[in-house]
Amino acid sequence: MRKRDFLATEDLGPDGFQRILELAARVKRGEVKGGLEGKILAAAFMDPSLRTRSSFEAAMFLHGGHMIVLEPGRGSWTWETEPGVVMEGTAVEHLIETSRVLARYADAIGVRVFPRGKEWVKERQDRVIRDFAAYSDKPVINLESARRHPCQGLADALTLKEKLGDPKGKKFVLSWAWHPKSLPTAVPASAAIAAAQLGMEVVIARPEGYDLDPDDMATIYQTATANGGRVSLATSMTDAMVGADAVYVKSWGALQFYGRPEEEREYRAGKRNWMMTVDLLKATKAGKGVVMHCLPVRRNVEIEDAVLDGPNSVVVDQAENRLHVQRALMLDLIGRR
Ligand code: CP
């Protein structure tokens, strides 16, 4: 049977997406036990994590499996990811061997690799995660790459279903927020795609110059249309909030300045008012719109304390749902049937 990678939620198709969300809900209700006995996930963290690492480790343990954690350069060899290079630098091992070898030990390989902030034209190809998938004959799971964070997208979708009932046609606002650093676009793109897969009315609020990658926008539009939803853009956070059922707050860098962080910082200056506040919440549907964030969040920078600690915040539920969707994902990909 052909192996199935999990690199993006849109690759699951409508049936696969709903199948995993339904299994996740059953898993969460305690209706599914075991299923991963003797199964091993090798998870390579080329970048840091709290939620992804601990929730995958817990997911494997809860269903009788095991997770091997690798941190290249810290307890395992440093990895070269460029194809065709003469390896006379500091990297000891190429991802080609890494991927092939891990596939001999494990039933699936997870990889977290953020973009390096140099050249978007190159990094937008998401080549490192794709090369892992190409060289491994076991399923590769994207634990967040340059372009996608699909496990977060699944958790966001499950949270939206739990909080809104049927999310179809409901208003989902993805709002840019100020942040001291220029952050990747993987989470906002994945969140908007997941909301589009649920058939929501997706509004992307961002300052001028903060558009997502055009291919991601095309995917968001196509996915929304295919699922009976809609997409629109806004340049005012205040206007976008009106009647929102869910507000997903997230910062990301301006791609036009990618690789030039000083210029981006200058461009970002003066946009600190893009922060989720209690005042803004009042404009959401009956003041009850749910506030989402993938975490980690910078308090009183992206979202005010009073919002994060108040009744509208579902950020910890999203984090919990990482565990349940990943239990479902692992059962679906490598579980004993
Ligand atoms: N949301 C998320 O992926 O969290 P971590 O970076 O802590 O894994």
Short mmCIF file of N, CA and C in Angstrom, two decimals, residues 24-154:
data_model
loop_
_atom_site.label_atom_id
_atom_site.label_comp_id
_atom_site.label_asym_id
_atom_site.label_seq_id
_atom_site.Cartn_x
_atom_site.Cartn_y
_atom_site.Cartn_z
N ALA A 24 -11.16 12.22 15.94
CA ALA A 24 -10.61 13.00 17.07
C ALA A 24 -11.68 13.23 18.13
N ALA A 25 -12.90 13.52 17.70
CA ALA A 25 -13.99 13.74 18.66
C ALA A 25 -14.28 12.44 19.43
N ARG A 26 -14.23 11.31 18.76
CA ARG A 26 -14.47 10.01 19.43
C ARG A 26 -13.33 9.70 20.40
N VAL A 27 -12.11 9.95 19.96
CA VAL A 27 -10.94 9.73 20.81
C VAL A 27 -11.05 10.59 22.07
N LYS A 28 -11.46 11.83 21.88
CA LYS A 28 -11.56 12.77 23.01
C LYS A 28 -12.63 12.31 24.00
N ARG A 29 -13.71 11.72 23.48
CA ARG A 29 -14.78 11.22 24.37
C ARG A 29 -14.40 9.90 25.04
N GLY A 30 -13.21 9.37 24.73
CA GLY A 30 -12.75 8.13 25.37
C GLY A 30 -13.30 6.88 24.71
N GLU A 31 -13.78 7.00 23.46
CA GLU A 31 -14.41 5.84 22.80
C GLU A 31 -13.41 4.96 22.05
N VAL A 32 -12.15 5.43 21.95
CA VAL A 32 -11.16 4.65 21.18
C VAL A 32 -9.94 4.41 22.07
N LYS A 33 -9.63 3.14 22.28
CA LYS A 33 -8.47 2.80 23.12
C LYS A 33 -7.43 2.10 22.26
N GLY A 34 -6.17 2.19 22.68
CA GLY A 34 -5.10 1.44 22.02
C GLY A 34 -5.00 1.77 20.54
N GLY A 35 -4.43 0.82 19.79
CA GLY A 35 -4.36 0.97 18.33
C GLY A 35 -2.96 1.31 17.81
N LEU A 36 -2.06 1.75 18.72
CA LEU A 36 -0.70 2.07 18.25
C LEU A 36 0.35 1.20 18.97
N GLU A 37 -0.10 0.02 19.48
CA GLU A 37 0.81 -0.85 20.21
C GLU A 37 1.98 -1.26 19.31
N GLY A 38 3.19 -1.07 19.82
CA GLY A 38 4.39 -1.44 19.06
C GLY A 38 4.74 -0.46 17.94
N LYS A 39 4.00 0.61 17.81
CA LYS A 39 4.27 1.58 16.74
C LYS A 39 5.20 2.69 17.25
N ILE A 40 6.05 3.16 16.37
CA ILE A 40 7.05 4.16 16.76
C ILE A 40 6.98 5.38 15.83
N LEU A 41 6.97 6.54 16.46
CA LEU A 41 7.08 7.81 15.72
C LEU A 41 8.45 8.40 16.02
N ALA A 42 9.25 8.67 14.99
CA ALA A 42 10.52 9.39 15.17
C ALA A 42 10.24 10.85 14.85
N ALA A 43 10.40 11.72 15.85
CA ALA A 43 10.05 13.14 15.67
C ALA A 43 11.32 13.98 15.73
N ALA A 44 11.60 14.64 14.62
CA ALA A 44 12.82 15.45 14.51
C ALA A 44 12.45 16.92 14.67
N PHE A 45 12.99 17.53 15.71
CA PHE A 45 12.72 18.95 15.97
C PHE A 45 13.94 19.77 15.60
N MET A 46 13.91 20.33 14.41
CA MET A 46 15.00 21.21 13.98
C MET A 46 14.77 22.62 14.55
N ASP A 47 13.58 22.82 15.17
CA ASP A 47 13.24 24.09 15.83
C ASP A 47 12.46 23.77 17.09
N PRO A 48 12.39 24.73 18.04
CA PRO A 48 11.81 24.43 19.36
C PRO A 48 10.30 24.22 19.35
N SER A 49 9.82 23.61 20.43
CA SER A 49 8.38 23.35 20.56
C SER A 49 8.04 23.05 22.01
N LEU A 50 6.86 23.45 22.42
CA LEU A 50 6.29 22.96 23.68
C LEU A 50 5.13 22.03 23.35
N ARG A 51 4.10 22.58 22.68
CA ARG A 51 2.86 21.83 22.42
C ARG A 51 3.06 20.65 21.47
N THR A 52 3.71 20.89 20.36
CA THR A 52 3.80 19.84 19.33
C THR A 52 4.54 18.63 19.90
N ARG A 53 5.65 18.90 20.56
CA ARG A 53 6.45 17.81 21.09
C ARG A 53 5.71 17.06 22.18
N SER A 54 5.19 17.79 23.18
CA SER A 54 4.57 17.08 24.30
C SER A 54 3.26 16.42 23.90
N SER A 55 2.48 17.04 23.01
CA SER A 55 1.20 16.41 22.63
C SER A 55 1.41 15.17 21.77
N PHE A 56 2.42 15.18 20.90
CA PHE A 56 2.69 13.96 20.11
C PHE A 56 3.22 12.84 21.00
N GLU A 57 4.07 13.21 21.95
CA GLU A 57 4.63 12.19 22.85
C GLU A 57 3.49 11.57 23.67
N ALA A 58 2.60 12.42 24.18
CA ALA A 58 1.45 11.93 24.95
C ALA A 58 0.53 11.08 24.07
N ALA A 59 0.31 11.52 22.84
CA ALA A 59 -0.59 10.79 21.92
C ALA A 59 -0.07 9.37 21.68
N MET A 60 1.22 9.26 21.40
CA MET A 60 1.79 7.93 21.14
C MET A 60 1.69 7.06 22.38
N PHE A 61 2.01 7.63 23.54
CA PHE A 61 1.98 6.86 24.79
C PHE A 61 0.56 6.37 25.10
N LEU A 62 -0.42 7.26 24.94
CA LEU A 62 -1.81 6.94 25.32
C LEU A 62 -2.37 5.78 24.51
N HIS A 63 -1.85 5.58 23.30
CA HIS A 63 -2.38 4.49 22.46
C HIS A 63 -1.42 3.32 22.36
N GLY A 64 -0.43 3.26 23.28
CA GLY A 64 0.45 2.09 23.35
C GLY A 64 1.68 2.16 22.49
N GLY A 65 1.93 3.30 21.86
CA GLY A 65 3.11 3.45 21.01
C GLY A 65 4.23 4.20 21.72
N HIS A 66 5.23 4.59 20.96
CA HIS A 66 6.40 5.26 21.53
C HIS A 66 6.89 6.34 20.55
N MET A 67 7.46 7.39 21.12
CA MET A 67 8.02 8.45 20.26
C MET A 67 9.51 8.65 20.58
N ILE A 68 10.31 8.63 19.54
CA ILE A 68 11.74 8.95 19.66
C ILE A 68 11.88 10.42 19.30
N VAL A 69 12.52 11.20 20.17
CA VAL A 69 12.69 12.63 19.90
C VAL A 69 14.13 12.90 19.48
N LEU A 70 14.28 13.60 18.38
CA LEU A 70 15.61 13.96 17.89
C LEU A 70 15.72 15.47 17.78
N GLU A 71 16.82 15.99 18.28
CA GLU A 71 17.09 17.43 18.15
C GLU A 71 18.46 17.56 17.48
N PRO A 72 18.48 17.70 16.17
CA PRO A 72 19.76 17.76 15.46
C PRO A 72 20.67 18.84 16.03
N GLY A 73 21.90 18.45 16.27
CA GLY A 73 22.86 19.41 16.84
C GLY A 73 22.84 19.42 18.36
N ARG A 74 21.82 18.76 18.96
CA ARG A 74 21.76 18.66 20.43
C ARG A 74 21.43 17.21 20.76
N GLY A 75 22.44 16.36 20.76
CA GLY A 75 22.21 14.94 21.08
C GLY A 75 22.08 14.07 19.85
N SER A 76 21.90 14.68 18.67
CA SER A 76 22.05 13.91 17.43
C SER A 76 22.84 14.79 16.46
N TRP A 77 23.40 14.18 15.41
CA TRP A 77 24.28 14.91 14.49
C TRP A 77 23.57 16.11 13.87
N THR A 78 24.35 17.10 13.51
CA THR A 78 23.77 18.22 12.76
C THR A 78 23.50 17.75 11.32
N TRP A 79 22.40 18.25 10.75
CA TRP A 79 21.95 17.75 9.44
C TRP A 79 22.14 18.78 8.35
N GLU A 80 22.58 18.29 7.21
CA GLU A 80 22.62 19.11 5.99
C GLU A 80 21.29 18.91 5.27
N THR A 81 20.69 20.00 4.81
CA THR A 81 19.41 19.86 4.12
C THR A 81 19.48 20.26 2.65
N GLU A 82 20.58 20.91 2.25
CA GLU A 82 20.72 21.33 0.85
C GLU A 82 21.10 20.13 -0.01
N PRO A 83 20.45 19.97 -1.16
CA PRO A 83 20.85 18.85 -2.04
C PRO A 83 22.16 19.16 -2.76
N GLY A 84 22.94 18.13 -3.00
CA GLY A 84 24.12 18.25 -3.87
C GLY A 84 25.27 19.06 -3.32
N VAL A 85 25.30 19.31 -2.01
CA VAL A 85 26.41 20.14 -1.49
C VAL A 85 27.63 19.29 -1.18
N VAL A 86 28.79 19.93 -1.20
CA VAL A 86 30.02 19.29 -0.73
C VAL A 86 30.01 19.51 0.78
N MET A 87 29.90 18.44 1.54
CA MET A 87 29.65 18.58 2.99
C MET A 87 30.96 18.76 3.77
N GLU A 88 31.59 19.90 3.57
CA GLU A 88 32.84 20.15 4.31
C GLU A 88 32.63 21.21 5.39
N GLY A 89 31.36 21.52 5.69
CA GLY A 89 31.06 22.48 6.76
C GLY A 89 30.81 21.76 8.07
N THR A 90 29.92 22.31 8.90
CA THR A 90 29.69 21.74 10.23
C THR A 90 28.68 20.58 10.22
N ALA A 91 27.83 20.50 9.22
CA ALA A 91 26.81 19.44 9.19
C ALA A 91 27.47 18.09 8.94
N VAL A 92 27.08 17.10 9.74
CA VAL A 92 27.74 15.80 9.73
C VAL A 92 27.00 14.80 8.85
N GLU A 93 25.69 14.96 8.75
CA GLU A 93 24.86 13.96 8.10
C GLU A 93 23.84 14.64 7.21
N HIS A 94 23.53 14.01 6.08
CA HIS A 94 22.54 14.62 5.18
C HIS A 94 21.15 14.09 5.48
N LEU A 95 20.15 14.93 5.20
CA LEU A 95 18.77 14.48 5.47
C LEU A 95 18.40 13.25 4.64
N ILE A 96 19.12 13.00 3.57
CA ILE A 96 18.82 11.81 2.75
C ILE A 96 19.03 10.55 3.58
N GLU A 97 20.21 10.44 4.23
CA GLU A 97 20.46 9.26 5.07
C GLU A 97 19.57 9.29 6.31
N THR A 98 19.43 10.49 6.91
CA THR A 98 18.61 10.62 8.12
C THR A 98 17.23 10.04 7.87
N SER A 99 16.63 10.46 6.78
CA SER A 99 15.27 10.07 6.46
C SER A 99 15.19 8.56 6.19
N ARG A 100 16.13 8.07 5.39
CA ARG A 100 16.11 6.63 5.06
C ARG A 100 16.34 5.77 6.28
N VAL A 101 17.27 6.21 7.16
CA VAL A 101 17.59 5.41 8.35
C VAL A 101 16.43 5.42 9.35
N LEU A 102 15.87 6.62 9.61
CA LEU A 102 14.76 6.69 10.56
C LEU A 102 13.57 5.85 10.09
N ALA A 103 13.39 5.78 8.79
CA ALA A 103 12.28 4.97 8.24
C ALA A 103 12.47 3.48 8.52
N ARG A 104 13.71 3.06 8.77
CA ARG A 104 13.95 1.65 9.13
C ARG A 104 13.58 1.36 10.59
N TYR A 105 13.62 2.41 11.45
CA TYR A 105 13.34 2.21 12.88
C TYR A 105 11.89 2.52 13.23
N ALA A 106 11.30 3.43 12.49
CA ALA A 106 10.01 3.99 12.91
C ALA A 106 8.92 3.71 11.88
N ASP A 107 7.67 3.81 12.34
CA ASP A 107 6.52 3.62 11.45
C ASP A 107 6.10 4.94 10.79
N ALA A 108 6.54 6.04 11.38
CA ALA A 108 6.27 7.37 10.81
C ALA A 108 7.37 8.32 11.30
N ILE A 109 7.59 9.37 10.51
CA ILE A 109 8.61 10.37 10.87
C ILE A 109 7.93 11.75 10.92
N GLY A 110 8.13 12.44 12.03
CA GLY A 110 7.63 13.81 12.15
C GLY A 110 8.79 14.77 12.00
N VAL A 111 8.56 15.88 11.32
CA VAL A 111 9.65 16.87 11.14
C VAL A 111 9.12 18.27 11.40
N ARG A 112 9.84 18.99 12.25
CA ARG A 112 9.58 20.43 12.42
C ARG A 112 10.76 21.19 11.86
N VAL A 113 10.51 22.01 10.90
CA VAL A 113 11.58 22.83 10.31
C VAL A 113 10.99 24.16 9.85
N PHE A 114 11.33 25.22 10.58
CA PHE A 114 10.84 26.56 10.26
C PHE A 114 11.62 27.13 9.07
N PRO A 115 11.05 28.14 8.42
CA PRO A 115 11.85 28.81 7.38
C PRO A 115 13.03 29.52 8.02
N ARG A 116 14.09 29.71 7.26
CA ARG A 116 15.33 30.27 7.81
C ARG A 116 15.42 31.79 7.67
N GLY A 117 14.40 32.39 7.04
CA GLY A 117 14.35 33.86 6.97
C GLY A 117 15.31 34.48 5.99
N LYS A 118 15.69 33.73 4.95
CA LYS A 118 16.67 34.27 3.98
C LYS A 118 16.01 34.68 2.66
N GLU A 119 15.51 33.68 1.91
CA GLU A 119 14.97 33.96 0.57
C GLU A 119 13.61 33.29 0.44
N TRP A 120 12.55 34.10 0.38
CA TRP A 120 11.20 33.50 0.32
C TRP A 120 11.00 32.71 -0.96
N VAL A 121 11.58 33.19 -2.05
CA VAL A 121 11.39 32.51 -3.33
C VAL A 121 11.85 31.06 -3.24
N LYS A 122 12.84 30.81 -2.42
CA LYS A 122 13.36 29.45 -2.24
C LYS A 122 12.59 28.73 -1.14
N GLU A 123 12.41 29.41 -0.01
CA GLU A 123 11.81 28.74 1.16
C GLU A 123 10.34 28.42 0.95
N ARG A 124 9.70 29.18 0.07
CA ARG A 124 8.27 28.93 -0.17
C ARG A 124 8.05 27.56 -0.84
N GLN A 125 9.13 26.96 -1.34
CA GLN A 125 9.01 25.61 -1.93
C GLN A 125 8.86 24.54 -0.85
N ASP A 126 9.13 24.89 0.39
CA ASP A 126 9.00 23.95 1.51
C ASP A 126 9.77 22.66 1.24
N ARG A 127 10.98 22.83 0.74
CA ARG A 127 11.71 21.69 0.22
C ARG A 127 12.19 20.71 1.30
N VAL A 128 12.51 21.20 2.51
CA VAL A 128 13.07 20.29 3.51
C VAL A 128 12.04 19.23 3.89
N ILE A 129 10.82 19.66 4.21
CA ILE A 129 9.79 18.68 4.60
C ILE A 129 9.46 17.78 3.41
N ARG A 130 9.46 18.35 2.22
CA ARG A 130 9.14 17.55 1.02
C ARG A 130 10.25 16.54 0.73
N ASP A 131 11.51 16.93 0.99
CA ASP A 131 12.61 15.97 0.78
C ASP A 131 12.55 14.84 1.80
N PHE A 132 12.20 15.16 3.05
CA PHE A 132 12.03 14.08 4.03
C PHE A 132 10.99 13.09 3.51
N ALA A 133 9.89 13.63 3.00
CA ALA A 133 8.82 12.76 2.48
C ALA A 133 9.30 11.96 1.28
N ALA A 134 10.14 12.58 0.45
CA ALA A 134 10.61 11.90 -0.76
C ALA A 134 11.56 10.75 -0.42
N TYR A 135 12.40 10.94 0.60
CA TYR A 135 13.42 9.92 0.90
C TYR A 135 12.96 8.88 1.92
N SER A 136 11.85 9.12 2.59
CA SER A 136 11.36 8.15 3.58
C SER A 136 10.30 7.27 2.93
N ASP A 137 10.38 5.98 3.18
CA ASP A 137 9.30 5.12 2.67
C ASP A 137 8.23 4.89 3.74
N LYS A 138 8.30 5.67 4.83
CA LYS A 138 7.24 5.67 5.85
C LYS A 138 6.58 7.06 5.84
N PRO A 139 5.34 7.15 6.34
CA PRO A 139 4.67 8.46 6.31
C PRO A 139 5.45 9.55 7.03
N VAL A 140 5.48 10.72 6.43
CA VAL A 140 6.11 11.89 7.05
C VAL A 140 5.01 12.86 7.48
N ILE A 141 5.13 13.33 8.71
CA ILE A 141 4.13 14.24 9.27
C ILE A 141 4.79 15.61 9.46
N ASN A 142 4.11 16.62 8.97
CA ASN A 142 4.61 17.99 9.08
C ASN A 142 4.30 18.53 10.48
N LEU A 143 5.34 18.78 11.25
CA LEU A 143 5.17 19.32 12.61
C LEU A 143 5.33 20.84 12.61
N GLU A 144 5.33 21.44 11.51
CA GLU A 144 5.40 22.86 11.13
C GLU A 144 6.61 23.10 10.25
N SER A 145 6.27 23.49 9.04
CA SER A 145 7.31 23.78 8.04
C SER A 145 7.20 25.25 7.64
N ALA A 146 7.90 25.62 6.59
CA ALA A 146 7.87 27.02 6.14
C ALA A 146 6.46 27.45 5.74
N ARG A 147 5.68 26.53 5.14
CA ARG A 147 4.39 26.91 4.57
C ARG A 147 3.16 26.45 5.35
N ARG A 148 3.28 25.36 6.13
CA ARG A 148 2.09 24.79 6.76
C ARG A 148 2.36 24.31 8.18
N HIS A 149 1.28 24.38 8.98
CA HIS A 149 1.29 23.74 10.31
C HIS A 149 -0.03 22.96 10.38
N PRO A 150 -0.09 21.83 9.69
CA PRO A 150 -1.39 21.16 9.52
C PRO A 150 -1.95 20.54 10.80
N CYS A 151 -1.09 20.14 11.74
CA CYS A 151 -1.61 19.58 13.00
C CYS A 151 -2.33 20.69 13.77
N GLN A 152 -1.78 21.91 13.69
CA GLN A 152 -2.44 23.04 14.32
C GLN A 152 -3.76 23.33 13.60
N GLY A 153 -3.75 23.23 12.28
CA GLY A 153 -4.98 23.45 11.50
C GLY A 153 -6.08 22.47 11.89
N LEU A 154 -5.72 21.22 12.09
CA LEU A 154 -6.72 20.22 12.52
C LEU A 154 -7.27 20.57 13.90
#
